[in-house]
Amino acid sequence: MLAFAAVVALGTALLSLPAATTTGEPAELVTALFTATSAVCVTGLVVVDTPTHWSTFGEVVILCLIQVGGLGIMTIASLLGLLVSRRFGLRLQLTAQTETKALDLGDVRRVVRGVALVSLAFELVTSLVLAARFAIGYDYGVADALYHGVFHSVSAFNNAGFALFPDNLVGFATDPWICVPIAAAVLAGGLGFPVWVEVWRRTRERRRKARWSLHTKITVVTSGVLLVVGVAVVTLAEWNNPATLGRFDAGGSLVAGFFHGVMPRTAGFNSIDVGQMESGTLLINDILMFIGGGSASTAGGIKVTTFALLAFVIYAEIRGEPSVHVMGRKLPATAQRQALSVALLSVGAVVAGTLLLLTLTPFRLEFVLFEAISAFSTAGMTTGITAEVGTAGHVVLLVLMFLGRVGPITLASALALRERSRRYELPEERPIVG
Amino acid sequence: MLAFAAVVALGTALLSLPAATTTGEPAELVTALFTATSAVCVTGLVVVDTPTHWSTFGEVVILCLIQVGGLGIMTIASLLGLLVSRRFGLRLQLTAQTETKALDLGDVRRVVRGVALVSLAFELVTSLVLAARFAIGYDYGVADALYHGVFHSVSAFNNAGFALFPDNLVGFATDPWICVPIAAAVLAGGLGFPVWVEVWRRTRERRRKARWSLHTKITVVTSGVLLVVGVAVVTLAEWNNPATLGRFDAGGSLVAGFFHGVMPRTAGFNSIDVGQMESGTLLINDILMFIGGGSASTAGGIKVTTFALLAFVIYAEIRGEPSVHVMGRKLPATAQRQALSVALLSVGAVVAGTLLLLTLTPFRLEFVLFEAISAFSTAGMTTGITAEVGTAGHVVLLVLMFLGRVGPITLASALALRERSRRYELPEERPIVG
Ligand SMILES: [K+]
Ligand SMILES: [K+]
């Protein structure tokens, strides 16, 4: 958490240099701070237009901040997940089984190396595909194509949503050669490191018949369901909206609908004007962003496992089961309470942020709620009001981004690690519920 | 649940008679159905103006529906609460301790008599105070003053929110002699029958030093906190709003602010224009209405105990406690899961209703969300769009009212009563949360 703050501070300092802007005038402090926070938290909300306001040096600073933020969040979350698993005597697939309940330097080194390798592999492939498309389809020079390929690939895998075009990716809305690789990188980054480690292990060790871990199964299945819901809602609800999908032909609509169905997990690129979406689409987007991506991934939100656990608890309760069984495994009661705490405290943070923004700005609930959830879940999509909420509004968004980035992970791990036993028990009493 | 539907059907039939309207023209079916549902569910949303559209006969039908709905909901919820308590071998203060785990006719008779007595006592006192004020302060004739006293008293104690004035209670916004008795009756009705039984028992039996039940303590404390929050928010946030409190002097503002701080628990009268409130006030109102009032009361929502239980679970989790202790008692794990299920399924119902209304009507999220929560929690406050959402919108609101009225109680009891034991256990596995 402190490390995050330190990187934000360094980024702010670099972006405040005259060399970071196109005009050579140093950026205002709040602009630099907001951009640095947005990059390190891989949120992607911007108060100034990236290519217009920042010089190439500034862009490279942003790129580095995104990369450091993405690697950092995956590493920290993976290590905390590992610590929690060991504490409970359960094995997480991240490293070979060890005897200790604590983390040693070897664990840290292995996780850092693994996270870096996974990130680089996905970013390299995506960069090359994008660079090829920029060079062939849009006549960019080789250096320029590579630069654009690398920037958007890193921004995509780290679910950052920064782009080098004033209108983000609106210009490529119907080009599957740009949109599909970016969407794929977003999904890969959003599944999370633990999932990729398990995939890698199984491929290398040829243990194809071994059981997949509960974490991986829940993450992949829930992400898949949310992806289908997202794509279906955006495509169907916006099909006839002349301000969004209505202006494309069927093929273009499918590309843009697919792209925007992927984005709430929580990349935040946009290829259509989010502010022009139907109210219902915005509300579904709110929910999808709030849920977010996988644990120990580059995505934000309360995480798909948290959401799925709550759904399983309710399902078990409706069936009258005394314990919660998921895919052949029993969920510990403490994990259920942790999911509940993470979800409800996150609701609290979003509601508080929304209230403050409603009070501080003239915008209506629809847009303010979207902005607050987008900041908290580090999605970074916007209906277009980010630049106009004023300095106080920027501070609120800034706090939401930071809280949303480090909050759920830290909270969940802290809750799991702080569990202690009680020396005495009180008699039970049951108030009436409902 | 079927009994509720039957009373709604009967009410619809009576309100469809020509004698029920002022014009002598029979009302449209959807109008009669909506009004009957709104009265039986004690919601108070109206599609036509009560005194203008309905004749005195129609008003009396509405009054009877409110009374039957209020008595019915308190009786059913009390009996279900009793059944659940006995099933778990715990004693609820509703009746003398018995040996059986089921309900017998004697229990039913005692609860019905108790509910009727409590309702009548509060309604009688409130009626007399209101009638005196109408007669003395507004020069009503005796019969008229009594009729207005009885109608508004019944409407208040049952948290219905129907009034006999075209602008609801806006004409009395600064009159404490009307507003305070109505607010008091609303609060009394919203605490719930089990609380009043316990108060009555202790007074009669002079067991003043005995322990209050956990249910009563949680209900009273949480209701008190929500009341203070509601009054403070409305009074402070609207103080300078020229469309709401801004047009009153300080004393009048305090009366109206207090009145509207009480209303989200879930009476739904209004003495200022809710549609003109600040966005932030509306959002706080949304939350307060969603929480609602006490269990087995005339108020709706997920209930203050459900809300408080979730807060206690999170508090215990943050403190790292393995079990949840509340005021010297331990909360059963099953009660925690039931509270979670009731709250999250209610969120689901509200979100689904909001999405449908957003799709079916041209109104913006702020107003549609308020309307959906108001219908679901049977609060009946409105920003003014109820009459204009169209037939499809009315059906959505109608379903929300019905679901919100019978849903949480039935769900919570069904969950509690359906609990069964598991014959085998699976190994535990813990996915990463957050
Ligand atoms: K993002
Ligand atoms: K009501």
Short mmCIF file of C-alpha atoms in Angstrom, two decimals, chain A residues 77-78 81-82 84-85 88 90-92 194 211-215 218 279-281 283-284 286-287 294-296 301-303 305-306 309-310 313-314 316-342 344-345 351 354-355 358-359 363-367 369 408-409 411-413 415-416 418-422 424-434, chain B residues 77-78 81-82 84-85 88 90-92 194 211-215 218 279-281 283-284 286-287 294-296 301-303 305-306 309-310 313-314 316-342 344-345 351 354-355 358-359 363-367 369 408-409 411-413 415-416 418-422 424-434:
data_model
loop_
_atom_site.label_atom_id
_atom_site.label_comp_id
_atom_site.label_asym_id
_atom_site.label_seq_id
_atom_site.Cartn_x
_atom_site.Cartn_y
_atom_site.Cartn_z
CA ALA A 77 -2.33 -10.02 -4.39
CA SER A 78 -0.69 -13.35 -5.28
CA GLY A 81 -3.38 -15.17 -1.42
CA LEU A 82 -0.47 -17.52 -0.83
CA VAL A 84 -3.79 -16.84 3.47
CA SER A 85 -3.82 -20.31 1.93
CA PHE A 88 -5.24 -22.26 6.65
CA LEU A 90 -4.43 -25.23 2.19
CA ARG A 91 -2.25 -25.45 -0.83
CA LEU A 92 -2.46 -22.78 -3.49
CA PRO A 194 -3.05 -17.89 -10.06
CA ARG A 211 -8.39 -31.73 -10.59
CA TRP A 212 -8.49 -28.02 -11.38
CA SER A 213 -8.43 -25.88 -8.24
CA LEU A 214 -11.70 -24.42 -7.00
CA HIS A 215 -10.30 -20.92 -7.45
CA ILE A 218 -14.92 -20.42 -10.16
CA SER A 279 -29.67 4.02 -19.12
CA GLY A 280 -30.23 0.28 -18.79
CA THR A 281 -26.89 -0.54 -20.46
CA LEU A 283 -26.74 0.15 -15.05
CA ILE A 284 -25.67 -3.32 -16.25
CA ASP A 286 -22.25 -0.53 -13.29
CA ILE A 287 -22.90 -4.02 -11.96
CA GLY A 294 -10.30 -12.33 -11.16
CA SER A 295 -8.36 -12.23 -7.89
CA ALA A 296 -4.67 -11.37 -8.21
CA GLY A 301 -13.83 -4.63 -8.55
CA ILE A 302 -14.84 -6.92 -5.71
CA LYS A 303 -13.64 -9.84 -7.92
CA THR A 305 -14.83 -15.12 -6.82
CA THR A 306 -16.32 -12.79 -4.19
CA LEU A 309 -19.24 -17.07 -3.34
CA LEU A 310 -22.17 -14.84 -2.37
CA VAL A 313 -24.21 -18.94 -0.25
CA ILE A 314 -27.66 -17.72 -1.30
CA ALA A 316 -27.31 -23.09 -0.47
CA GLU A 317 -29.55 -21.07 1.83
CA ILE A 318 -32.52 -21.34 -0.54
CA ARG A 319 -32.00 -25.10 -0.77
CA GLY A 320 -31.85 -25.26 3.00
CA GLU A 321 -28.33 -26.71 3.07
CA PRO A 322 -26.47 -26.23 6.35
CA SER A 323 -23.11 -25.82 4.60
CA VAL A 324 -22.18 -24.31 1.26
CA HIS A 325 -20.93 -26.79 -1.32
CA VAL A 326 -19.37 -25.60 -4.57
CA MET A 327 -18.20 -27.88 -7.33
CA GLY A 328 -17.48 -30.77 -4.98
CA ARG A 329 -15.86 -28.68 -2.26
CA LYS A 330 -17.12 -27.10 0.94
CA LEU A 331 -16.70 -23.35 1.42
CA PRO A 332 -15.31 -22.40 4.83
CA ALA A 333 -17.79 -20.24 6.80
CA THR A 334 -15.07 -17.62 7.27
CA ALA A 335 -14.61 -17.25 3.51
CA GLN A 336 -18.35 -16.60 3.21
CA ARG A 337 -18.21 -13.85 5.81
CA GLN A 338 -15.15 -12.34 4.14
CA ALA A 339 -16.93 -12.21 0.79
CA LEU A 340 -19.89 -10.54 2.49
CA SER A 341 -17.66 -7.98 4.20
CA VAL A 342 -15.71 -7.14 1.04
CA LEU A 344 -20.85 -4.66 1.49
CA LEU A 345 -17.94 -2.40 2.49
CA VAL A 351 -22.37 4.99 -2.08
CA THR A 354 -21.57 8.87 -5.13
CA LEU A 355 -23.12 11.02 -2.40
CA LEU A 358 -23.76 14.35 -6.16
CA THR A 359 -23.23 17.09 -3.61
CA PHE A 363 -24.36 15.91 -12.74
CA ARG A 364 -27.18 13.41 -12.38
CA LEU A 365 -27.15 10.12 -10.50
CA GLU A 366 -26.82 7.94 -13.60
CA PHE A 367 -23.51 9.52 -14.61
CA LEU A 369 -22.83 6.51 -10.02
CA PRO A 408 -10.62 -5.35 -1.40
CA ILE A 409 -7.34 -7.32 -1.56
CA LEU A 411 -9.24 -6.11 3.42
CA ALA A 412 -9.90 -9.73 2.44
CA SER A 413 -6.38 -10.84 3.35
CA LEU A 415 -9.70 -10.40 7.54
CA ALA A 416 -8.49 -13.89 6.75
CA ARG A 418 -6.64 -11.75 11.64
CA GLU A 419 -9.04 -14.57 12.46
CA ARG A 420 -8.58 -15.68 16.02
CA SER A 421 -10.30 -18.03 18.36
CA ARG A 422 -12.67 -16.97 21.08
CA TYR A 424 -15.72 -18.12 25.66
CA GLU A 425 -19.07 -18.44 23.94
CA LEU A 426 -22.31 -16.59 24.68
CA PRO A 427 -25.76 -18.16 24.48
CA GLU A 428 -27.41 -17.95 21.07
CA GLU A 429 -30.41 -15.75 20.39
CA ARG A 430 -32.14 -15.24 17.07
CA PRO A 431 -33.85 -11.96 16.13
CA ILE A 432 -36.49 -12.05 13.40
CA VAL A 433 -34.99 -11.53 9.95
CA GLY A 434 -37.02 -10.00 7.07
CA ALA B 77 -45.12 -12.05 10.17
CA SER B 78 -45.60 -12.51 13.92
CA GLY B 81 -41.49 -15.40 13.58
CA LEU B 82 -43.04 -17.49 16.36
CA VAL B 84 -39.16 -20.03 13.46
CA SER B 85 -38.27 -19.32 17.09
CA PHE B 88 -35.00 -23.50 16.96
CA LEU B 90 -35.85 -20.33 21.30
CA ARG B 91 -38.54 -18.42 23.04
CA LEU B 92 -40.07 -15.39 21.40
CA PRO B 194 -43.16 -8.23 18.90
CA ARG B 211 -33.48 -8.64 30.14
CA TRP B 212 -34.97 -7.14 26.98
CA SER B 213 -34.96 -9.57 24.08
CA LEU B 214 -32.25 -9.21 21.46
CA HIS B 215 -34.90 -8.58 18.80
CA ILE B 218 -31.72 -4.35 17.94
CA SER B 279 -30.08 14.19 -5.52
CA GLY B 280 -28.13 13.32 -2.39
CA THR B 281 -31.24 13.45 -0.20
CA LEU B 283 -30.15 8.64 -2.48
CA ILE B 284 -30.15 8.62 1.34
CA ASP B 286 -33.40 5.24 -1.17
CA ILE B 287 -31.16 3.57 1.38
CA GLY B 294 -39.08 -3.46 12.19
CA SER B 295 -39.93 -7.11 11.60
CA ALA B 296 -43.63 -8.01 11.95
CA GLY B 301 -38.05 -2.99 3.39
CA ILE B 302 -35.52 -5.67 4.30
CA LYS B 303 -36.12 -4.69 7.97
CA THR B 305 -32.83 -6.33 12.09
CA THR B 306 -31.65 -7.70 8.74
CA LEU B 309 -27.25 -8.28 11.56
CA LEU B 310 -25.19 -7.64 8.42
CA VAL B 313 -21.29 -9.65 10.89
CA ILE B 314 -18.96 -7.21 9.16
CA ALA B 316 -17.08 -9.16 13.88
CA GLU B 317 -15.20 -10.01 10.69
CA ILE B 318 -13.12 -6.83 10.87
CA ARG B 319 -12.28 -7.58 14.50
CA GLY B 320 -11.28 -11.10 13.50
CA GLU B 321 -13.86 -12.75 15.77
CA PRO B 322 -14.78 -16.31 14.80
CA SER B 323 -18.42 -15.87 15.91
CA VAL B 324 -20.71 -12.86 15.85
CA HIS B 325 -21.60 -11.49 19.27
CA VAL B 326 -24.32 -8.86 19.63
CA MET B 327 -25.30 -7.24 22.90
CA GLY B 328 -24.25 -10.21 24.97
CA ARG B 329 -25.70 -12.86 22.67
CA LYS B 330 -24.28 -14.99 19.88
CA LEU B 331 -25.88 -14.82 16.43
CA PRO B 332 -26.52 -18.23 14.87
CA ALA B 333 -24.58 -18.66 11.60
CA THR B 334 -27.81 -19.56 9.85
CA ALA B 335 -29.41 -16.24 10.83
CA GLN B 336 -26.41 -14.46 9.30
CA ARG B 337 -26.82 -16.32 6.03
CA GLN B 338 -30.54 -15.61 6.02
CA ALA B 339 -29.94 -11.89 6.47
CA LEU B 340 -27.45 -12.00 3.60
CA SER B 341 -29.89 -13.85 1.35
CA VAL B 342 -32.80 -11.53 2.12
CA LEU B 344 -29.03 -9.55 -1.69
CA LEU B 345 -32.15 -11.06 -3.26
CA VAL B 351 -32.21 -3.78 -9.74
CA THR B 354 -35.18 -0.53 -12.08
CA LEU B 355 -33.84 -2.00 -15.32
CA LEU B 358 -35.53 2.31 -17.33
CA THR B 359 -36.30 0.36 -20.50
CA PHE B 363 -37.39 8.80 -16.86
CA ARG B 364 -33.87 9.02 -15.50
CA LEU B 365 -32.17 6.64 -13.08
CA GLU B 366 -32.52 8.92 -10.05
CA PHE B 367 -36.34 8.92 -10.24
CA LEU B 369 -34.56 3.90 -8.75
CA PRO B 408 -38.66 -10.80 2.67
CA ILE B 409 -40.89 -12.26 5.42
CA LEU B 411 -38.27 -15.84 2.24
CA ALA B 412 -36.64 -15.44 5.64
CA SER B 413 -39.11 -17.80 7.34
CA LEU B 415 -35.16 -20.28 4.68
CA ALA B 416 -35.17 -20.73 8.44
CA ARG B 418 -36.25 -25.40 5.48
CA GLU B 419 -32.88 -25.88 7.10
CA ARG B 420 -31.89 -29.50 7.09
CA SER B 421 -28.85 -31.44 8.02
CA ARG B 422 -26.37 -32.82 5.57
CA TYR B 424 -21.95 -36.12 4.35
CA GLU B 425 -19.33 -33.40 4.24
CA LEU B 426 -16.95 -32.49 1.45
CA PRO B 427 -13.35 -31.38 1.96
CA GLU B 428 -12.91 -27.64 2.40
CA GLU B 429 -11.23 -25.47 -0.22
CA ARG B 430 -10.80 -21.72 -0.11
CA PRO B 431 -10.76 -19.57 -3.26
CA ILE B 432 -9.14 -16.13 -3.04
CA VAL B 433 -11.61 -13.45 -2.00
CA GLY B 434 -11.18 -9.79 -3.02
#
